[in-house]
Coordinates of C-alpha atoms and ligand atoms in Angstrom, one line a residue:
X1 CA -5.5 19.9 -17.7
X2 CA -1.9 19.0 -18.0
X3 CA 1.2 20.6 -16.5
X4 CA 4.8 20.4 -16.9
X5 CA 6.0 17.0 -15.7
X6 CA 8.2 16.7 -12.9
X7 CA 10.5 14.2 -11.2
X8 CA 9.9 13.3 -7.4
X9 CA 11.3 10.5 -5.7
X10 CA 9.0 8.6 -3.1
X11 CA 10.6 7.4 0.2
X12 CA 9.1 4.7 2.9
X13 CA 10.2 2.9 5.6
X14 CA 6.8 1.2 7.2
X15 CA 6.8 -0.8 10.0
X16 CA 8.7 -3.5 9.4
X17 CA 11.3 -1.1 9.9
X18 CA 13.7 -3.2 7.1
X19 CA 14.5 -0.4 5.3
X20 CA 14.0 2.5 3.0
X21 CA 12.2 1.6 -0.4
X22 CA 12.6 4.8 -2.9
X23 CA 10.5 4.9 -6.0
X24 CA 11.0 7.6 -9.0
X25 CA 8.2 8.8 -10.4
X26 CA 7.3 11.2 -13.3
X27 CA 4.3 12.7 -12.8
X28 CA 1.9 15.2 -14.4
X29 CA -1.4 16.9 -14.7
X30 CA -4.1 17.1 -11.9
X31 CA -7.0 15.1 -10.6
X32 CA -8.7 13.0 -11.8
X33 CA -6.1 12.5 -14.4
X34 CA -2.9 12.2 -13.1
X35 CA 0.1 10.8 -15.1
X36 CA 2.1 8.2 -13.0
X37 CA 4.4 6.7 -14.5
X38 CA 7.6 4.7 -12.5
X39 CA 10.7 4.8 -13.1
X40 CA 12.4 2.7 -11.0
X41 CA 12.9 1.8 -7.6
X42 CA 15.4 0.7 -4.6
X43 CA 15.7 -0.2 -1.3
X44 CA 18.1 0.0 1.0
X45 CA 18.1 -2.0 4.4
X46 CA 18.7 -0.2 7.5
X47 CA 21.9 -1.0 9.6
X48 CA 21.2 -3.6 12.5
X49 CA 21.6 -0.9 15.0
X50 CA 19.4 1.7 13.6
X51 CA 16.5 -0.9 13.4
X52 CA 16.9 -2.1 16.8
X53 CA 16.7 1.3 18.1
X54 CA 13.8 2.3 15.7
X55 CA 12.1 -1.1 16.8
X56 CA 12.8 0.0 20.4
X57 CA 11.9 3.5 20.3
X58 CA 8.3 2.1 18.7
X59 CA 8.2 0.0 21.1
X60 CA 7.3 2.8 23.0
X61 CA 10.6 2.1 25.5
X62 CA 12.6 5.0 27.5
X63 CA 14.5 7.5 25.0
X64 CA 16.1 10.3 26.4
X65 CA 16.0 13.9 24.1
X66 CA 19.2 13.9 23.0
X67 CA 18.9 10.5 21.8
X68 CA 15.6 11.2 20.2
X69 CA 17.2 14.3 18.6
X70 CA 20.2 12.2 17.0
X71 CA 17.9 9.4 15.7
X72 CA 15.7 12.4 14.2
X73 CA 18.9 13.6 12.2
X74 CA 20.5 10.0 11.6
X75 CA 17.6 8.8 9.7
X76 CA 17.7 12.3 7.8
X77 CA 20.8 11.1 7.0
X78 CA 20.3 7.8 5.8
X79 CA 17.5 9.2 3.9
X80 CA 19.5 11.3 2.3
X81 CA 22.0 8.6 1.3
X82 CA 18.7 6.2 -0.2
X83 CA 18.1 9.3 -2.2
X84 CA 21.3 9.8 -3.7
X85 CA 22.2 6.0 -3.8
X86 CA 18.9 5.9 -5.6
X87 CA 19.6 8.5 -8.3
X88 CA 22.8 6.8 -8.6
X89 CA 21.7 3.5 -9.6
X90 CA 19.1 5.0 -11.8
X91 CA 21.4 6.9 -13.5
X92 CA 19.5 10.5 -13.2
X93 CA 21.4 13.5 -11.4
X94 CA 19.5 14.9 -8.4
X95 CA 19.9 18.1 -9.7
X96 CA 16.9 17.0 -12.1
X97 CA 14.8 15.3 -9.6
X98 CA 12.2 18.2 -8.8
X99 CA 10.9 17.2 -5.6
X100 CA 11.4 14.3 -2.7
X101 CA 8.2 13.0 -0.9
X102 CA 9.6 11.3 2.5
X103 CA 7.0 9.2 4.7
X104 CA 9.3 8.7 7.1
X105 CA 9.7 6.3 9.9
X106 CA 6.5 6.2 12.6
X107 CA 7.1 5.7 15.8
X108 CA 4.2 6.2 17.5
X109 CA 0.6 6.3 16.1
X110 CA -2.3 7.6 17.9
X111 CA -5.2 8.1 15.4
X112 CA -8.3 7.9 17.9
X113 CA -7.5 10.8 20.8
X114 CA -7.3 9.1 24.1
X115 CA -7.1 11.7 27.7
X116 CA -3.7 13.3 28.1
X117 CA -2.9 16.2 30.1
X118 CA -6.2 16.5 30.8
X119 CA -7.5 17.1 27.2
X120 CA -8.5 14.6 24.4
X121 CA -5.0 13.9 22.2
X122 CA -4.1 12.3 18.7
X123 CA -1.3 12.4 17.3
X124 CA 1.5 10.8 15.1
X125 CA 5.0 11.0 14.6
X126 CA 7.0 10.0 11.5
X127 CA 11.0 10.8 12.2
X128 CA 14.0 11.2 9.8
X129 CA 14.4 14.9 9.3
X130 CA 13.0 16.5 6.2
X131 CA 15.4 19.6 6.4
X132 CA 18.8 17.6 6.5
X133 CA 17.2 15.7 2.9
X134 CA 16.6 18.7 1.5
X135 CA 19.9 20.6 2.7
X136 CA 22.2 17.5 1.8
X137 CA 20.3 16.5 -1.5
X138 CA 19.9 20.0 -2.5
X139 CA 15.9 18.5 -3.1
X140 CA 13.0 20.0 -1.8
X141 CA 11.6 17.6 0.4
X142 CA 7.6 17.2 1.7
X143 CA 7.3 15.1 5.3
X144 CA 4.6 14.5 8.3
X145 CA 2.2 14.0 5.8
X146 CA -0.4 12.4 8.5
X147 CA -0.5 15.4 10.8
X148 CA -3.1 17.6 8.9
X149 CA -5.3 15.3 8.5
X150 CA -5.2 14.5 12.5
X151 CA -5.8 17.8 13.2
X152 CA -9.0 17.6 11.1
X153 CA -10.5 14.5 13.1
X154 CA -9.0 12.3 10.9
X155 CA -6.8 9.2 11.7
X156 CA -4.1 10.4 9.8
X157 CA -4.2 7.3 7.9
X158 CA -4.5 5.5 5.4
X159 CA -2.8 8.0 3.0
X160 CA -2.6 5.9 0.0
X161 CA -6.3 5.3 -0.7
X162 CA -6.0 8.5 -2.7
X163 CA -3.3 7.6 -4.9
X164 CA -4.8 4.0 -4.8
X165 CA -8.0 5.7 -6.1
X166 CA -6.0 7.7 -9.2
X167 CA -4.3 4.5 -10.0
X168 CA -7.1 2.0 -9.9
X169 CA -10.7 3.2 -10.3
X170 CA -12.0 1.4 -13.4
X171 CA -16.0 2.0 -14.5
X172 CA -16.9 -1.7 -14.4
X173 CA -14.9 -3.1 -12.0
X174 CA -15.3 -3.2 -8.4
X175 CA -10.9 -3.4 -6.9
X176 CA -9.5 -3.9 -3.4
X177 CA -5.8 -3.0 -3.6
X178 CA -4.1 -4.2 -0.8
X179 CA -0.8 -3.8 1.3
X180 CA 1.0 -6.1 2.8
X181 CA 3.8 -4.6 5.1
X182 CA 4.2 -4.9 8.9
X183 CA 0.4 -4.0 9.1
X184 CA -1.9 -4.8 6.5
X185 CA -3.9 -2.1 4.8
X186 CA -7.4 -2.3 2.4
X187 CA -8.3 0.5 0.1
X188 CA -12.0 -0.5 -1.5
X189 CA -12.5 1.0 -4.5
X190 CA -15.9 -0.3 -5.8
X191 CA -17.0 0.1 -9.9
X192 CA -17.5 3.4 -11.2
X193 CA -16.5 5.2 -7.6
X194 CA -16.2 8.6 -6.8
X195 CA -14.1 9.7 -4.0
X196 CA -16.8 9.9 -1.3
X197 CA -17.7 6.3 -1.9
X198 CA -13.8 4.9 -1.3
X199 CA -13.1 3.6 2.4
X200 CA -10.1 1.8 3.5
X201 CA -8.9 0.9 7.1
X202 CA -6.3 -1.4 8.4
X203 CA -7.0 -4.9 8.5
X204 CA -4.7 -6.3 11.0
X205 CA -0.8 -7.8 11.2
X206 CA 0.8 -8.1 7.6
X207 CA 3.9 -9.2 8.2
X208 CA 4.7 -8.0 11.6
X209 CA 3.4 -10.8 13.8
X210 CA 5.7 -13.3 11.7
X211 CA 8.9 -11.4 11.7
X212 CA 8.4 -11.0 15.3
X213 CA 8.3 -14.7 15.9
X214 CA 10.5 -15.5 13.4
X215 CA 13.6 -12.8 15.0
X216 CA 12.4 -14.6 18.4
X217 CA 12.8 -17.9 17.6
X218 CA 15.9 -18.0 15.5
X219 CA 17.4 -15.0 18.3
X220 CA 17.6 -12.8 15.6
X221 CA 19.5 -14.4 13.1
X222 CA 16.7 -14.2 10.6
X223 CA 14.5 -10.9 10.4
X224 CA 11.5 -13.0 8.6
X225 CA 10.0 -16.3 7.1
X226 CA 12.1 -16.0 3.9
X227 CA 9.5 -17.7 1.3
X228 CA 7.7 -19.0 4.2
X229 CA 10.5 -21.7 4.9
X230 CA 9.5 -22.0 8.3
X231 CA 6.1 -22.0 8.2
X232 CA 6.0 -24.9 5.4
X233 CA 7.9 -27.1 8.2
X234 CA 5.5 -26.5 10.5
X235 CA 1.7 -27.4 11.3
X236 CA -1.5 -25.8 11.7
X237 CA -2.8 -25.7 15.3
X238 CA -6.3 -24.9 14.8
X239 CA -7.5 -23.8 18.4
X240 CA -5.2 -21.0 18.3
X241 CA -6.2 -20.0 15.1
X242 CA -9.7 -19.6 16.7
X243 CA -8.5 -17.8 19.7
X244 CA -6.1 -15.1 17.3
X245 CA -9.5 -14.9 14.9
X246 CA -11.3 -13.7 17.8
X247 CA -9.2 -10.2 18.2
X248 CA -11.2 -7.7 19.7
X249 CA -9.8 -5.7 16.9
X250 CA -11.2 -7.9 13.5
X251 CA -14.3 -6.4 14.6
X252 CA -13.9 -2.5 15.2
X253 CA -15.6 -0.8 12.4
X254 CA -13.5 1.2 10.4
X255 CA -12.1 3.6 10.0
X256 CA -9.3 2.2 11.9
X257 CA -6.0 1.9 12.1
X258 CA -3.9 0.3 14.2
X259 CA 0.7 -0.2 15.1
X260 CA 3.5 -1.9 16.4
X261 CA 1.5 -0.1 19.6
X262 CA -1.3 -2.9 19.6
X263 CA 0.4 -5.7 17.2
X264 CA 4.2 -5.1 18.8
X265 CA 6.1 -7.1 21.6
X266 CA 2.9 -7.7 24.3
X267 CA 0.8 -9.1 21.5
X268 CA 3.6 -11.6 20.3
X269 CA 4.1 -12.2 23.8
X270 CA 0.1 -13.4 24.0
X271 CA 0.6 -15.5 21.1
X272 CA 3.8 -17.3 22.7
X273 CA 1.7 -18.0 25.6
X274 CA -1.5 -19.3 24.0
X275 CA 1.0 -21.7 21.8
X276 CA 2.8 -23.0 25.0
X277 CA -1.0 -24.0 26.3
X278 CA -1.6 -26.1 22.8
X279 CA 1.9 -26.9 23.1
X280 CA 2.8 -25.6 19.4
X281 CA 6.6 -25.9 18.0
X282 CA 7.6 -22.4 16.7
X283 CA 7.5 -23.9 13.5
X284 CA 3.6 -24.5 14.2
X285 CA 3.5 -20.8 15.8
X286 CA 5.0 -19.6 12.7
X287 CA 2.5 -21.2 10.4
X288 CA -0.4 -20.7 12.9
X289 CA 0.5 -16.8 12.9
X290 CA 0.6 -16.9 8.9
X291 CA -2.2 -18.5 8.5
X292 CA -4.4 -15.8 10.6
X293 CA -2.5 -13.1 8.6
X294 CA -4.7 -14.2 5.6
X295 CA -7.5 -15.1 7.1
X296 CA -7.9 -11.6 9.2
X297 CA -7.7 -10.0 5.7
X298 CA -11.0 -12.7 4.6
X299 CA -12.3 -12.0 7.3
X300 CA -12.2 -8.0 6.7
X301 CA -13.6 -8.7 3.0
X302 CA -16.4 -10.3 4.7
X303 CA -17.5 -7.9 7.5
X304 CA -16.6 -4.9 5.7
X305 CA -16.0 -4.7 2.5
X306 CA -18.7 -7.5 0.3
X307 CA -21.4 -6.2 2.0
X308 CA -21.0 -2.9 0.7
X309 CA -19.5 -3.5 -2.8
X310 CA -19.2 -6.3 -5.3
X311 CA -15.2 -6.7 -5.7
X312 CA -13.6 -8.5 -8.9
X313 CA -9.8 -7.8 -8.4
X314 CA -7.4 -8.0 -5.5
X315 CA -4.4 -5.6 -6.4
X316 CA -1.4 -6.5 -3.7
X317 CA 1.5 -4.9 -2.6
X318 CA 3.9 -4.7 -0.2
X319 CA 6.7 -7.4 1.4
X320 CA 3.7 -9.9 2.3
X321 CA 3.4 -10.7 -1.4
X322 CA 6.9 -12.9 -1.1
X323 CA 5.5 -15.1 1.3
X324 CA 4.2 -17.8 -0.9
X325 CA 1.5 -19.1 2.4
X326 CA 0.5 -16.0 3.0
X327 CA -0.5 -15.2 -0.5
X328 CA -1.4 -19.0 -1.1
X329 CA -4.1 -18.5 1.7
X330 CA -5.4 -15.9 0.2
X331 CA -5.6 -17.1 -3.6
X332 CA -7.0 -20.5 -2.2
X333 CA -9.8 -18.3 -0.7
X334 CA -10.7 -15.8 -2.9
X335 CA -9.5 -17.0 -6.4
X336 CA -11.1 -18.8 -8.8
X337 CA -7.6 -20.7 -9.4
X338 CA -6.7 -23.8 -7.5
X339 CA -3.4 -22.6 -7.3
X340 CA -2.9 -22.6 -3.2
X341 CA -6.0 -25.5 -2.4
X342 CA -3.7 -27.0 -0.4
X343 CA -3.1 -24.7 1.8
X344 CA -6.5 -24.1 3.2
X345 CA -8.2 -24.6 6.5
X346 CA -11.3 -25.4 7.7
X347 CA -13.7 -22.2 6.9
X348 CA -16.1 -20.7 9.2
X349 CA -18.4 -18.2 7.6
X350 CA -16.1 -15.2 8.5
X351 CA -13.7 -16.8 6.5
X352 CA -15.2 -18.9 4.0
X353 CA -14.2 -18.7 0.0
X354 CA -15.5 -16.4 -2.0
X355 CA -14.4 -17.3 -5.5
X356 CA -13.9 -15.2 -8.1
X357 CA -11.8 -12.5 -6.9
X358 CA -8.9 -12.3 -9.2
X359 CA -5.6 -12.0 -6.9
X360 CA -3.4 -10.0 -8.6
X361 CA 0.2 -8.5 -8.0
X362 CA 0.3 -4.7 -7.9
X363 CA 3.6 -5.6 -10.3
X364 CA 0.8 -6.5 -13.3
X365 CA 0.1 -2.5 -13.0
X366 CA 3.7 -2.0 -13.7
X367 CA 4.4 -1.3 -9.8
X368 CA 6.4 -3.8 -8.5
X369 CA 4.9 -5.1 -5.1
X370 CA 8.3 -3.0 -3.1
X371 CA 7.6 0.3 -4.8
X372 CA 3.9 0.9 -4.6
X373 CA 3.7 3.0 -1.3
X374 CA 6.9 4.5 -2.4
X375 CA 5.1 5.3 -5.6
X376 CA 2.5 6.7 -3.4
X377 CA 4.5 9.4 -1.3
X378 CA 5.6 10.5 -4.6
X379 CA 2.3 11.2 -5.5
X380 CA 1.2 12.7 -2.5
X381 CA 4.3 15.1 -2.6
X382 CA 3.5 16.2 -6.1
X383 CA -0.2 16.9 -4.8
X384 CA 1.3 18.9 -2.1
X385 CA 3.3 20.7 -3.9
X386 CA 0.8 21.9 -6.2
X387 CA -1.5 22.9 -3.0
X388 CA -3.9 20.5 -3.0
X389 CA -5.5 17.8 -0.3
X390 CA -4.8 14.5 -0.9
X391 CA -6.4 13.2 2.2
X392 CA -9.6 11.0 1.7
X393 CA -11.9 12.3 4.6
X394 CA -13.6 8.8 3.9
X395 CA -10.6 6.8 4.2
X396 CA -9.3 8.9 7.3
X397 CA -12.8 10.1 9.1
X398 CA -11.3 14.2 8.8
X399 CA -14.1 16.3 8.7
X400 CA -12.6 17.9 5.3
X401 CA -10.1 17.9 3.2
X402 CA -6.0 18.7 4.2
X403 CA -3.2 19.4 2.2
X404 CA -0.9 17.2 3.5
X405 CA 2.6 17.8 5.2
X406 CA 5.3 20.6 5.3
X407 CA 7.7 21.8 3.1
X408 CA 11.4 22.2 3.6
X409 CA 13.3 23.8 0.6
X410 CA 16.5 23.1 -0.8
X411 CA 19.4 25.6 -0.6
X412 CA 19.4 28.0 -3.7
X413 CA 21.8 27.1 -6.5
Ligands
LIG501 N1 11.0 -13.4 0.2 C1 10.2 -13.2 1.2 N2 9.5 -14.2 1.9 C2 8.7 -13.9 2.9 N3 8.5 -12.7 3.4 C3 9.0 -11.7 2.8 C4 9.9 -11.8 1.7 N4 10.3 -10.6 1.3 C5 9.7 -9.7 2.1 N5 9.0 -10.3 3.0 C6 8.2 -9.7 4.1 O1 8.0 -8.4 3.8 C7 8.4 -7.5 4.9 C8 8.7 -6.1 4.4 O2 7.6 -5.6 3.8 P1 7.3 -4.1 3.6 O3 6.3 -3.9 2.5 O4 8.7 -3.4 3.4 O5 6.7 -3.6 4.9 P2 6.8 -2.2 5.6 O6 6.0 -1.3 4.7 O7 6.1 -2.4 7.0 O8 8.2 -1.9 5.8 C9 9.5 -8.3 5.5 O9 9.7 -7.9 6.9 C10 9.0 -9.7 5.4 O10 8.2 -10.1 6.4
LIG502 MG1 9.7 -1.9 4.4

């Protein structure tokens, strides 16, 4: 079945908080054969100000209502600009964009409900206000795309293991596509899968723990460890490797899913500790913390993921693919390549090499590694839109399917 093919522009901001990546996207027809084809993408970064507060307010510090309210509608505004800038600079008038899918900006997660008020709670909140897009970009706009699926018993993420699945699923070959951003996210998608058999959960820090130390160290002149400059200069210190591979949280079974709310300031503030008792530079700290990056991701393919499915290809995306350790660890572990032997580190078996997993950039798909989950809200809008779930209940642990989000229109022409 095929349908007419329409337009939507996909907008993220993850939680790295850097900025706002905006993909366009034609799509058409309906599962399982969805067209998705890119059109281009941008990002734009957010003002220092705005990302301290937004790094603030996830921090989970004191915000008052009115200021809550005016960050709501600020980032509605500087969404709106992204999506005009975008259509700008790719040279299409938003008057033929048919539909905007906006992620918006989390700032807090809670996909497991914990006691509050006296009842069991979960919830999630993505900010940056839907109806100011719409109203300003004369686009009907799709946001709180998790909170369906919370309401269902679900984690409310991860959300892209759906349009990971469309994208990916090949008969012969077992694929992992993963996301590097401030957290780093697995979608398994083994050979010849239906959509019951597809998992995915959070691994761990993506970039997060690095930018954090890197902002700390240089006292914010640098937001992150620009082609892992820092971490090059610096050496290994393999006791607190051991100590960060022992997270209570590499061994929660998935589902799970997991913020700035377990990975944010406290934790960075553990790792600065520990380092002060090996006494590590912040150069080593830097390196130390990239190093675990990778190997919590091995470590997740071992526990989780090879047991239950023989994998071929790694697909990444996301920021993390620019940090040439990062994604040197990796290759050096799972690749049959030699390409990043010297940056590995003594293996254990919950992180030794298991070669012949193809690493590959989600940019060989045609999706450059800053516009896949962009990509992906697109999609999810354009399912939403056409009234259909998009939530994986095996991905998220809902008891059922949602149609994800709500709908705010654009003013009539
Ligand atoms: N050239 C680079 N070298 C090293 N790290 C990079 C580079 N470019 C981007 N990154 C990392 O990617 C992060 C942004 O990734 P992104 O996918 O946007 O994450 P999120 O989805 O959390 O916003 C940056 O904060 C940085 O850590
Ligand atoms: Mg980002």
């Amino acid at each position: 079945m095929t349908s007419k093919p329409m337009l939507v522009l996909g907008m993220m901001s993850g939680t790295s908080a850097d900025g706002i990546d905006a993909a366009l996207v034609k799509i058409s027809g309906a599962p399982p054969h969805l067209n998705i084809k890119l059109l281009g993408h941008v990002k734009q970064n957010f003002p220092p100000s705005v990302r301290n507060e937004i790094l603030r307010v996830a921090e989970q510090k004191p915000l008052a209502p009115s200021e809550f309210s005016q960050l709501h509608a600020r980032l509605g505004k500087l969404y709106t600009d992204t999506a005009l800038s975008a259509c700008k600079r790719l040279a299409i008038s938003p008057r033929r964009v048919d539909l905007i899918g906006n992620h918006g900006q989390t700032i807090y997660h809670q996909g497991e409900p914990v006691d509050f008020l006296g009842a069991k709670t979960a919830s999630t909140l993505q900010i940056g206000d839907s109806s100011i897009i719409a109203a300003l970009s004369g686009i009907t706009t799709i946001g709180d795309f998790r909170s369906a699926d919370i309401a269902l018993g679900g984690q409310g993420a991860p959300l892209v293991p759906y349009v990971d699945y469309l994208l990916w699923r090949e008969a012969n070959l077992g694929r992992v596509a993963l996301n590097i951003g401030g957290i780093a996210n697995l979608t398994v998608i083994p050979a010849n899968a239906n959509p019951s058999e597809v998992f995915a959960f959070d691994t761990g820090p993506g970039n997060m723990l690095i930018d954090a130390l890197v902002s700390r160290f240089t006292h914010n002149h640098s937001r992150f460890d620009e082609g892992a400059r820092i971490a090059l200069r610096g050496k290994l210190v393999p006791q607190l490797l051991d100590q960060l591979m022992q997270d209570p949280y590499l061994e929660r079974k998935p589902p799970k899913s997991t913020g700035r709310e377990y990975f944010g300031a406290a934790y960075v503030e553990k790792v600065r500790s520990l380092g002060l008792r090996y006494r590590a530079k912040p150069n080593d700290l830097i390196r130390t913390a990239t190093i675990f990056t990778s190997l919590s991701i091995v470590d997740a393919l071992h526990r989780f993921v090879l047991p239950k499915a023989k994998i071929h290809q790694l697909i990444v995306s996301g920021g993390g693919f620019n940090n040439p350790l990062l994604i040197g660890q990796l290759a050096a572990l799972l690749g049959s390549s030699q390409a990043g032997a010297r940056h590995t580190v003594p293996s254990s078996p919950r992180t030794k090499a298991v070669p012949g997993i193809e690493v590959l950039s989600s940019g060989s798909f045609g999706i450059p590694v800053d516009a896949k989950e962009a990509l992906a809200f697109a999609v999810l809008a354009y399912e939403t839109f056409h009234q259909r779930p998009s939530n994986l209940p095996s991905a998220t642990g809902a008891r059922g399917p949602a149609i994800l989000g709500k709908i705010s229109y654009a003013p009539p022409r």
